[in-house]
Coordinates of C-alpha atoms in Angstrom, one line a residue:
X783 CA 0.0 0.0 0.0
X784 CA 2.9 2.5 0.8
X785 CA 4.3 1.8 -2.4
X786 CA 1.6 3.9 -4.3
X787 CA 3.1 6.3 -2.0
X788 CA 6.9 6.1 -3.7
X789 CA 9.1 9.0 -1.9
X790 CA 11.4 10.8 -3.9
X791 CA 14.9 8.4 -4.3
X792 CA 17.9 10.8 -3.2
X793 CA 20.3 11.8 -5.7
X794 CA 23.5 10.0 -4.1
X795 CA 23.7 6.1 -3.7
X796 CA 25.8 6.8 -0.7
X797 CA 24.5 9.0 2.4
X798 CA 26.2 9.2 5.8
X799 CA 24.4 8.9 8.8
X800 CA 25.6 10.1 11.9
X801 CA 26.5 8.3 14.7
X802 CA 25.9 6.9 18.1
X803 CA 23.8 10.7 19.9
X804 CA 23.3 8.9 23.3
X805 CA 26.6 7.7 23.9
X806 CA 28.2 10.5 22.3
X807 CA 26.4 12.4 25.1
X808 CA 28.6 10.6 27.1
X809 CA 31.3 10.3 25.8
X810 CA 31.9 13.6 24.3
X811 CA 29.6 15.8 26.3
X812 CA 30.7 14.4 29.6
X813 CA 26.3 14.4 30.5
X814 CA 24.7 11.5 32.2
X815 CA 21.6 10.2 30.5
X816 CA 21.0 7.3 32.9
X817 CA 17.5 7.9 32.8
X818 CA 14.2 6.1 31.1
X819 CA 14.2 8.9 28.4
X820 CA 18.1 8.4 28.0
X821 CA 19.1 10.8 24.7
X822 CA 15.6 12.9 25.2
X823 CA 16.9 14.2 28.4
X824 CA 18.7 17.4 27.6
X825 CA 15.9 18.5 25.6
X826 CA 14.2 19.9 28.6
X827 CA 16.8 20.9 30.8
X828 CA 20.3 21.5 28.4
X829 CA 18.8 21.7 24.9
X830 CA 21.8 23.9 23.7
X831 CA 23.9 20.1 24.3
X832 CA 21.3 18.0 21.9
X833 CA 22.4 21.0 19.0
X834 CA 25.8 20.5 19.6
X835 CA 26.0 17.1 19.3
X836 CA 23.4 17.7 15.9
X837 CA 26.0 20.5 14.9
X838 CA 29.3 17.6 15.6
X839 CA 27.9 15.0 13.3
X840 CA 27.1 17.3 10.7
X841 CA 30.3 18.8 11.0
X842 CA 31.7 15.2 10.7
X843 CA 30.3 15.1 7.1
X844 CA 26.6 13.3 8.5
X845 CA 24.1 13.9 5.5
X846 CA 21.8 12.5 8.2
X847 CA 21.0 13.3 11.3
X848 CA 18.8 10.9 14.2
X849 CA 16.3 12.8 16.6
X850 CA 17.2 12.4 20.3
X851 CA 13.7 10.4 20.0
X852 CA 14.8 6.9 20.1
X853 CA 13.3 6.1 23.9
X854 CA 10.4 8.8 23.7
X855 CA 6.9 6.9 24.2
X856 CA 4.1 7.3 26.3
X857 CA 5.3 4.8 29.1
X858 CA 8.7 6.0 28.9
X859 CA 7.6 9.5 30.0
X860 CA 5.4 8.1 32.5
X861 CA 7.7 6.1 34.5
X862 CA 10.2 9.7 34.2
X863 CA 7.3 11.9 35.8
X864 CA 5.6 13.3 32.6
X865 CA 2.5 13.8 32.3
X866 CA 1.0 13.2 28.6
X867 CA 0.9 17.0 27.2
X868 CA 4.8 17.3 28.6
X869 CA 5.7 14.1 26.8
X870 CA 3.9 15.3 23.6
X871 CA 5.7 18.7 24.1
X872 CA 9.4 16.8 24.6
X873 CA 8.9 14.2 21.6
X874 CA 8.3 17.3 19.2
X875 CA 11.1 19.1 20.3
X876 CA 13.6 17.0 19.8
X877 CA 12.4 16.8 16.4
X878 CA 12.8 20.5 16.5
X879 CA 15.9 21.0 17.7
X880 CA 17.9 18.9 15.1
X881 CA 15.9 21.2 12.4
X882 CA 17.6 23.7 14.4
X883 CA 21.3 22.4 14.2
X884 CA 20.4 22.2 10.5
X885 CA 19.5 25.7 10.5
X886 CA 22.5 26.6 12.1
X887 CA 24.9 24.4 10.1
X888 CA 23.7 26.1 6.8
X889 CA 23.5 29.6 7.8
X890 CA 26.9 29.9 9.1
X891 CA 28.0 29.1 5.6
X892 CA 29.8 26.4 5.9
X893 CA 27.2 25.5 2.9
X894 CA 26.5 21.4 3.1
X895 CA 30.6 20.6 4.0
X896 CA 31.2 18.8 0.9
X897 CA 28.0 16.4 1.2
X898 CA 26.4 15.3 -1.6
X899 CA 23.0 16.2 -0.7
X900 CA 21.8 18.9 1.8
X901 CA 21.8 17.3 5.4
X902 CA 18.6 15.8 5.8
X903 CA 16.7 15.0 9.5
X904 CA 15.3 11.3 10.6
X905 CA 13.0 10.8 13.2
X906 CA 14.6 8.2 15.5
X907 CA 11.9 5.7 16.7
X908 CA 13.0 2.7 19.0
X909 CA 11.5 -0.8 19.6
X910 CA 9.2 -0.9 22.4
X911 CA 11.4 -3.2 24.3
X912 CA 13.5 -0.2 24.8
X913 CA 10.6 1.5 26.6
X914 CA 10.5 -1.5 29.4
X915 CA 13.1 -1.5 32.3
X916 CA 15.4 -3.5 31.9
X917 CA 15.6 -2.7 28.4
X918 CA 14.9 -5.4 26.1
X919 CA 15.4 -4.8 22.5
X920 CA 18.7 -7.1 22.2
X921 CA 16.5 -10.3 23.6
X922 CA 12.7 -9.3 22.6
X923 CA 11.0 -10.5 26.1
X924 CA 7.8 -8.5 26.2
X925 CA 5.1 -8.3 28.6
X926 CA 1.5 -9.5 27.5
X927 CA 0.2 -8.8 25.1
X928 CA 3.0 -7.7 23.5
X929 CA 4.9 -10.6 24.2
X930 CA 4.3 -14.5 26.1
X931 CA 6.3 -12.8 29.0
X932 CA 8.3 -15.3 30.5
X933 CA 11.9 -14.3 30.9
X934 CA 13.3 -16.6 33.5
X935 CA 13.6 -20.3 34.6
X936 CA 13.0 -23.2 31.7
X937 CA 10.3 -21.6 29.9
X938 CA 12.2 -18.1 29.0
X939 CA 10.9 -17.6 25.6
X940 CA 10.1 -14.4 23.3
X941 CA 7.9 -16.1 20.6
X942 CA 4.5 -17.6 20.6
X943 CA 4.1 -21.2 19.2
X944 CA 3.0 -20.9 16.3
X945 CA 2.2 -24.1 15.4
X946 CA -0.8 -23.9 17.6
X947 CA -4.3 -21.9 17.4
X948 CA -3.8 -20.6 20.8
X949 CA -0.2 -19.6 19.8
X950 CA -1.3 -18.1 16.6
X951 CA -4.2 -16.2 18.0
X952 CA -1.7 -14.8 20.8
X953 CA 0.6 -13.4 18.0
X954 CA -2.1 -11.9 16.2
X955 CA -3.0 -10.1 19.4
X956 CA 0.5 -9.0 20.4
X957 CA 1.0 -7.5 16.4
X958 CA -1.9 -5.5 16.9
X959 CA -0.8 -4.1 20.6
X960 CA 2.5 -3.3 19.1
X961 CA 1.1 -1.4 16.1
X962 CA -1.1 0.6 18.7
X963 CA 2.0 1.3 20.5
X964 CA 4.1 3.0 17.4
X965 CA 1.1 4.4 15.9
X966 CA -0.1 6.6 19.3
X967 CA 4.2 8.0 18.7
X968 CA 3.6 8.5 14.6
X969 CA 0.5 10.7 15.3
X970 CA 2.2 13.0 17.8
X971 CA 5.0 13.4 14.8
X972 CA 2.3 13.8 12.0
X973 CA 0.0 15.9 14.3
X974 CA 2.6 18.7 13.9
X975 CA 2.1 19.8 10.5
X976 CA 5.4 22.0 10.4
X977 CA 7.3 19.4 12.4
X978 CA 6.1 16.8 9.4
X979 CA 6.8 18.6 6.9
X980 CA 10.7 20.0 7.6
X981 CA 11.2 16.0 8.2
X982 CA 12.9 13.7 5.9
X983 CA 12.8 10.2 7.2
X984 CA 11.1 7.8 9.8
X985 CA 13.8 5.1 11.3
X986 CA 12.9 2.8 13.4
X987 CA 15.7 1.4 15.1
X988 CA 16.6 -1.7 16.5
X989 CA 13.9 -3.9 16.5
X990 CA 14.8 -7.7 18.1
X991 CA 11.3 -9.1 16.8
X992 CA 9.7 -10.4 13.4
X993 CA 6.2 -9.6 14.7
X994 CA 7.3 -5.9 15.7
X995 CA 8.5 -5.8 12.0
X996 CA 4.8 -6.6 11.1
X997 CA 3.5 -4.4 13.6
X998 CA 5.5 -1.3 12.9
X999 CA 4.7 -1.6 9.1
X1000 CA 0.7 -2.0 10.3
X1001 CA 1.5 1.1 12.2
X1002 CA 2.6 2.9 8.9
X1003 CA -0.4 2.0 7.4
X1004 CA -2.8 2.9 9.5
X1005 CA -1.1 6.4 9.9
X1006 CA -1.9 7.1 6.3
X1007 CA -5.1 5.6 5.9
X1008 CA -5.9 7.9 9.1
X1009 CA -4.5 11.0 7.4
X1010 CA -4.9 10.5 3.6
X1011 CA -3.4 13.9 2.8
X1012 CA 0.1 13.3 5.0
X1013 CA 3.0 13.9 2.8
X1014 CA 4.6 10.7 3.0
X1015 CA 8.3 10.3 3.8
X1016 CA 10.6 7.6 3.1
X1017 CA 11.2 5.3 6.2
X1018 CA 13.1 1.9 7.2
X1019 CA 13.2 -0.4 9.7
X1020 CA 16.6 -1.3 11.3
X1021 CA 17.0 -5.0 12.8
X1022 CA 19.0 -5.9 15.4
X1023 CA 21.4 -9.2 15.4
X1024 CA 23.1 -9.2 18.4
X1025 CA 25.4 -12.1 18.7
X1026 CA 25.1 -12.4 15.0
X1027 CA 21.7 -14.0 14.8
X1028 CA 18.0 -12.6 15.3
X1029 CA 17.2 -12.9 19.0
X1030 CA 13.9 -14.5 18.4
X1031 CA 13.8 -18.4 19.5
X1032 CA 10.9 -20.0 17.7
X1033 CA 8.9 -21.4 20.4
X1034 CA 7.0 -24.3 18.0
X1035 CA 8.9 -27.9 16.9
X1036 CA 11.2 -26.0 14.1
X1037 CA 13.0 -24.9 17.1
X1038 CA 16.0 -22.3 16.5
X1039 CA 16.8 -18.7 15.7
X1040 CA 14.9 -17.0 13.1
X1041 CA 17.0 -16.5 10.4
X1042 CA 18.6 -12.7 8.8
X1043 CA 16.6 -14.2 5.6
X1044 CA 13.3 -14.4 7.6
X1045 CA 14.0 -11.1 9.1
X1046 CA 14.7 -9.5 5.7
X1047 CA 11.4 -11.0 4.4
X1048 CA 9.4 -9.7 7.6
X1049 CA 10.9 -5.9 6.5
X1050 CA 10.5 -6.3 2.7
X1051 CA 8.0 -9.0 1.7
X1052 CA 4.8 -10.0 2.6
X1053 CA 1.3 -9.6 0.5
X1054 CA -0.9 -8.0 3.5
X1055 CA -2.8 -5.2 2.7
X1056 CA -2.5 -3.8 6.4
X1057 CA 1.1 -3.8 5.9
X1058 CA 3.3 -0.5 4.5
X1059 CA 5.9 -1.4 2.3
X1060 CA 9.4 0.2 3.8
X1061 CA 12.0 2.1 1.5
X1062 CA 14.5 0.2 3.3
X1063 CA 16.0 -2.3 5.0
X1064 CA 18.0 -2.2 8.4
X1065 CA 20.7 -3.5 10.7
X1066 CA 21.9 -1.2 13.5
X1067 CA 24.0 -2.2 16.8
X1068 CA 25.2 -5.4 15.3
X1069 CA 28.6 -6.3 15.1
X1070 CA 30.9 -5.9 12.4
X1071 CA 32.2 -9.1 12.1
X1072 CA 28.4 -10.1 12.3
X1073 CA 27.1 -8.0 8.9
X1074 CA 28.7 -9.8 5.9
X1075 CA 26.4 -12.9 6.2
X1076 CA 23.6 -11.4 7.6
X1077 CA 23.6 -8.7 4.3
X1078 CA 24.6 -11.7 2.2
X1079 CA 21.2 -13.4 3.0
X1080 CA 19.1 -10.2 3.3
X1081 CA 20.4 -9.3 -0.1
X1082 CA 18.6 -12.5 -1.8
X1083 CA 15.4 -10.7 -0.5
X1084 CA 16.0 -7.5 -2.0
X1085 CA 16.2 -9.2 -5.3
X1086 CA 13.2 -10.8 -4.5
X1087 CA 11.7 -7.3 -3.8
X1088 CA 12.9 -5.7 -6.9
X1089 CA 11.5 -8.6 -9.0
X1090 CA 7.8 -7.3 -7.0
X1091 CA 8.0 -3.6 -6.7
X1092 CA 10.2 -2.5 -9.9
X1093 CA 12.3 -1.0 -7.9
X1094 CA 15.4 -1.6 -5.6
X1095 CA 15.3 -1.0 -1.7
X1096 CA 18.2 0.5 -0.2
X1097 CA 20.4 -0.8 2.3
X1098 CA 20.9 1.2 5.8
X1099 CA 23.6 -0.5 8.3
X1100 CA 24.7 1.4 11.2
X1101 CA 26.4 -1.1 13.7
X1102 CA 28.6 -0.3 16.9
X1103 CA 31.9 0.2 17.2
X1104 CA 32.5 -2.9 19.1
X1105 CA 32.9 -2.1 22.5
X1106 CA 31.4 -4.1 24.7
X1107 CA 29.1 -3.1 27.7
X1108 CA 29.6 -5.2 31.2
X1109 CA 26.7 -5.3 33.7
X1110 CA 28.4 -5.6 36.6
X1111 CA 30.2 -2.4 36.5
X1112 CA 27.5 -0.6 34.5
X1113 CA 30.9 0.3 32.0
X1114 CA 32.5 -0.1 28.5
X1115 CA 35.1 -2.4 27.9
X1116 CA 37.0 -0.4 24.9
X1117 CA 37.8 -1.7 21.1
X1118 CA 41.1 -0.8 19.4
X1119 CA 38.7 -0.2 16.5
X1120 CA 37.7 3.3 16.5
X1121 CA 37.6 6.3 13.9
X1122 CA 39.2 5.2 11.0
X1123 CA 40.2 2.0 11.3
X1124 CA 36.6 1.7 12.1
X1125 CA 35.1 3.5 9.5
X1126 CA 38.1 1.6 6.4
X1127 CA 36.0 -2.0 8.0
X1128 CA 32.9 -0.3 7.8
X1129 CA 33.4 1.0 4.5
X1130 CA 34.6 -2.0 2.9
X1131 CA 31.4 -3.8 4.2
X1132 CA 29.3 -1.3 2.4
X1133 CA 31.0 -1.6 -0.5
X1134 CA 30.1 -5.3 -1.3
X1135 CA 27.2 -4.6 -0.2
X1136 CA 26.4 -2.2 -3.3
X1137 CA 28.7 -3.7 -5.8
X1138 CA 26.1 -6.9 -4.9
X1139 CA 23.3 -4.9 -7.3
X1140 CA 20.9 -5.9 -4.5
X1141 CA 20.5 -2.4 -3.2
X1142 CA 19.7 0.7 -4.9
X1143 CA 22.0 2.8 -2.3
X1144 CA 23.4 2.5 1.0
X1145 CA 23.1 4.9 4.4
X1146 CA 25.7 4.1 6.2
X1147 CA 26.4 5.3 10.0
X1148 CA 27.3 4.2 13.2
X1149 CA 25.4 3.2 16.2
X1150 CA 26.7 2.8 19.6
X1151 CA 30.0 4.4 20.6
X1152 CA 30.2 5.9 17.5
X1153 CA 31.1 9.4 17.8
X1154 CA 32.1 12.4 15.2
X1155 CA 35.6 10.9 14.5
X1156 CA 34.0 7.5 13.7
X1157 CA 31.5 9.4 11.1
X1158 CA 34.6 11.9 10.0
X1159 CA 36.1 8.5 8.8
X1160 CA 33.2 7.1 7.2
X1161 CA 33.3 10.8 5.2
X1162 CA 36.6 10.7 4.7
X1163 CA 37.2 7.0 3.3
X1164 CA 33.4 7.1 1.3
X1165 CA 35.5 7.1 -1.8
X1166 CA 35.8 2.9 -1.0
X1167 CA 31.9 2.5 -1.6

């Protein structure tokens, strides 16, 4: 159904997307975000820091920028003291203030720094498993209904069993919580008409779960059936593969991971009319050593879509820098991989990616850890893709 709704294709086959805003935060900022609304918190209280970190990427070469939206939802703001009209307030200025580090970047006249397109603004939307606490959009285990619930002991599970009517009517059930969830976000976004309309992109990001795939394109779809006049932008969904596999176990007698094919399929495929059609397809906060087969198999699809739509999807990958978080001390074990030695492994990735002919073009970015030098590498080395 989106499909009718074909956005226009950007001129370059390569974009850079910025990198990793939360951590960077961190890292770079020196600000602790340890809260539910993690990279949305400055917008209140230090929203001068959210533009700089904008005004760093973009700097960096970035041709896209994320919103400091990824955690914003309803229940996020509730369990931070918000009342709805606050949230609604936050979640739209965010949006607003990387229009305004774009603003800035431009009129200083440092013109677009050498990108190949003017820089262009994404509305960062995460999985609802980062709204829970603990967060759970590496391992998928919801609550009902979005989810069977059971994390611990022998019957931890994040899938339904789908081999059975009572499994399959669950599932059915826990798509259509899950669309309800990122549709009651979208409308606060489309509800602002000069918000939506200075906008670019929709990413959602992260997403652990084949029936939050399903969902999320639902939501899509129901966003412009409930608004026939929206302007409709171009939006992906990004997967996530940590350890270098889908963390959905199937819970039936196939047993096993659900597979990057499957995944790709759940973005891209699919004949359901309730369903949006995506511009792209996603992996963020994966690995690098993890993205060469996973791209491999979710490239087969994108032939597959081609062969359906008459037109190539692109390819957006924006994985981590590799550092690896420990529990226990609530720190960051460091990688010897950062900023260009980074970016030359990232880059090469890319590049087989596109020379593959699966995609039509590739954004390419960073996720976690990933700061401005890690993006100033990807700029600097985009040559290789």
């Amino acid at each position: 159904m989106a499909a009718a709704r074909s956005p226009s294709t950007p001129s370059s086959n390569v974009l850079i997307l910025d990198g990793g805003l939360g951590t960077t935060l961190e890292d770079v900022f020196h600000r602790n975000i340890s809260t539910p609304l993690w990279s949305a918190k400055p917008v209140d209280e230090e929203p001068e820091v959210i533009i700089a970190v904008h005004l760093a990427f973009l700097d960096a070469g970035a041709d896209i920028v994320l919103t400091s939206t990824y955690q914003c939802a309803f229940n996020t703001f509730d369990r931070a003291g918000y009342a709805r009209a606050d949230a609604e307030r936050i979640m739209l200025e965010s949006v607003r203030l990387a229009l305004e580090a774009r603003r800035r970047f431009l009129a200083r006249g440092s013109g677009n720094n050498g990108a190949r397109t003017p820089p262009r603004v994404a509305i960062s939307l995460g999985p609802y498993g980062a709204t829970l606490y603990p967060a759970q959009e590496f391992d998928g285990f919801y609550p009902p209904p979005y989810g069977p619930g059971a994390r611990d002991g022998a019957d931890k599970t994040n899938a339904f069993p789908l081999d059975t009517d009572a499994g399959r009517a669950q599932e059915a059930a826990a798509v259509d919580a899950l669309a309800a969830f990122h549709l009651e976000r979208l409308v606060v976004f489309a509800g602002d008409a000069e918000v939506w309309g200075a906008v670019d992109y929709l990413a959602f990001e992260t997403v652990p779960l084949v029936r939050e795939v399903r969902a999320i394109r639902r939501a899509v779809a129901r966003l412009y059936e409930m608004k026939p006049g929206l302007a409709a932008k171009p939006w992906w969904i990004s997967t996530v593969h940590p350890d270098g596999h889908s963390p959905e176990k199937r819970a039936d007698a196939r047993g096993g991971w659900v597979t990057a094919t499957e995944v790709a399929e759940s973005v891209l495929l699919g004949d359901d009319e309730d369903e949006a059609t995506p511009w792209a397809f996603g992996v963020n906060c994966t690995a690098l050593e993890s993205l060469p087969h996973i791209l491999k198999d979710a490239g087969g699809v994108a032939k597959r879509f081609a062969e359906l739509h008459g037109r190539q999807p692109w390819l957006v990958m924006h994985p981590n820098r590799g550092d690896v978080y420990i529990p226990e001390t609530q720190s960051w074990k460091g990688t010897s991989r950062e900023g260009t030695p980074w970016a030359k492994d990232v880059g090469d990735i890319g590049r087989v990616a596109l020379q593959s002919g699966c995609w039509e073009g590739i954004v390419v970015g960073g996720c976690c850890k990933t700061g401005p030098d890690e993006i100033a590498g990807l700029k600097q080395h985009r040559f290789i893709l």
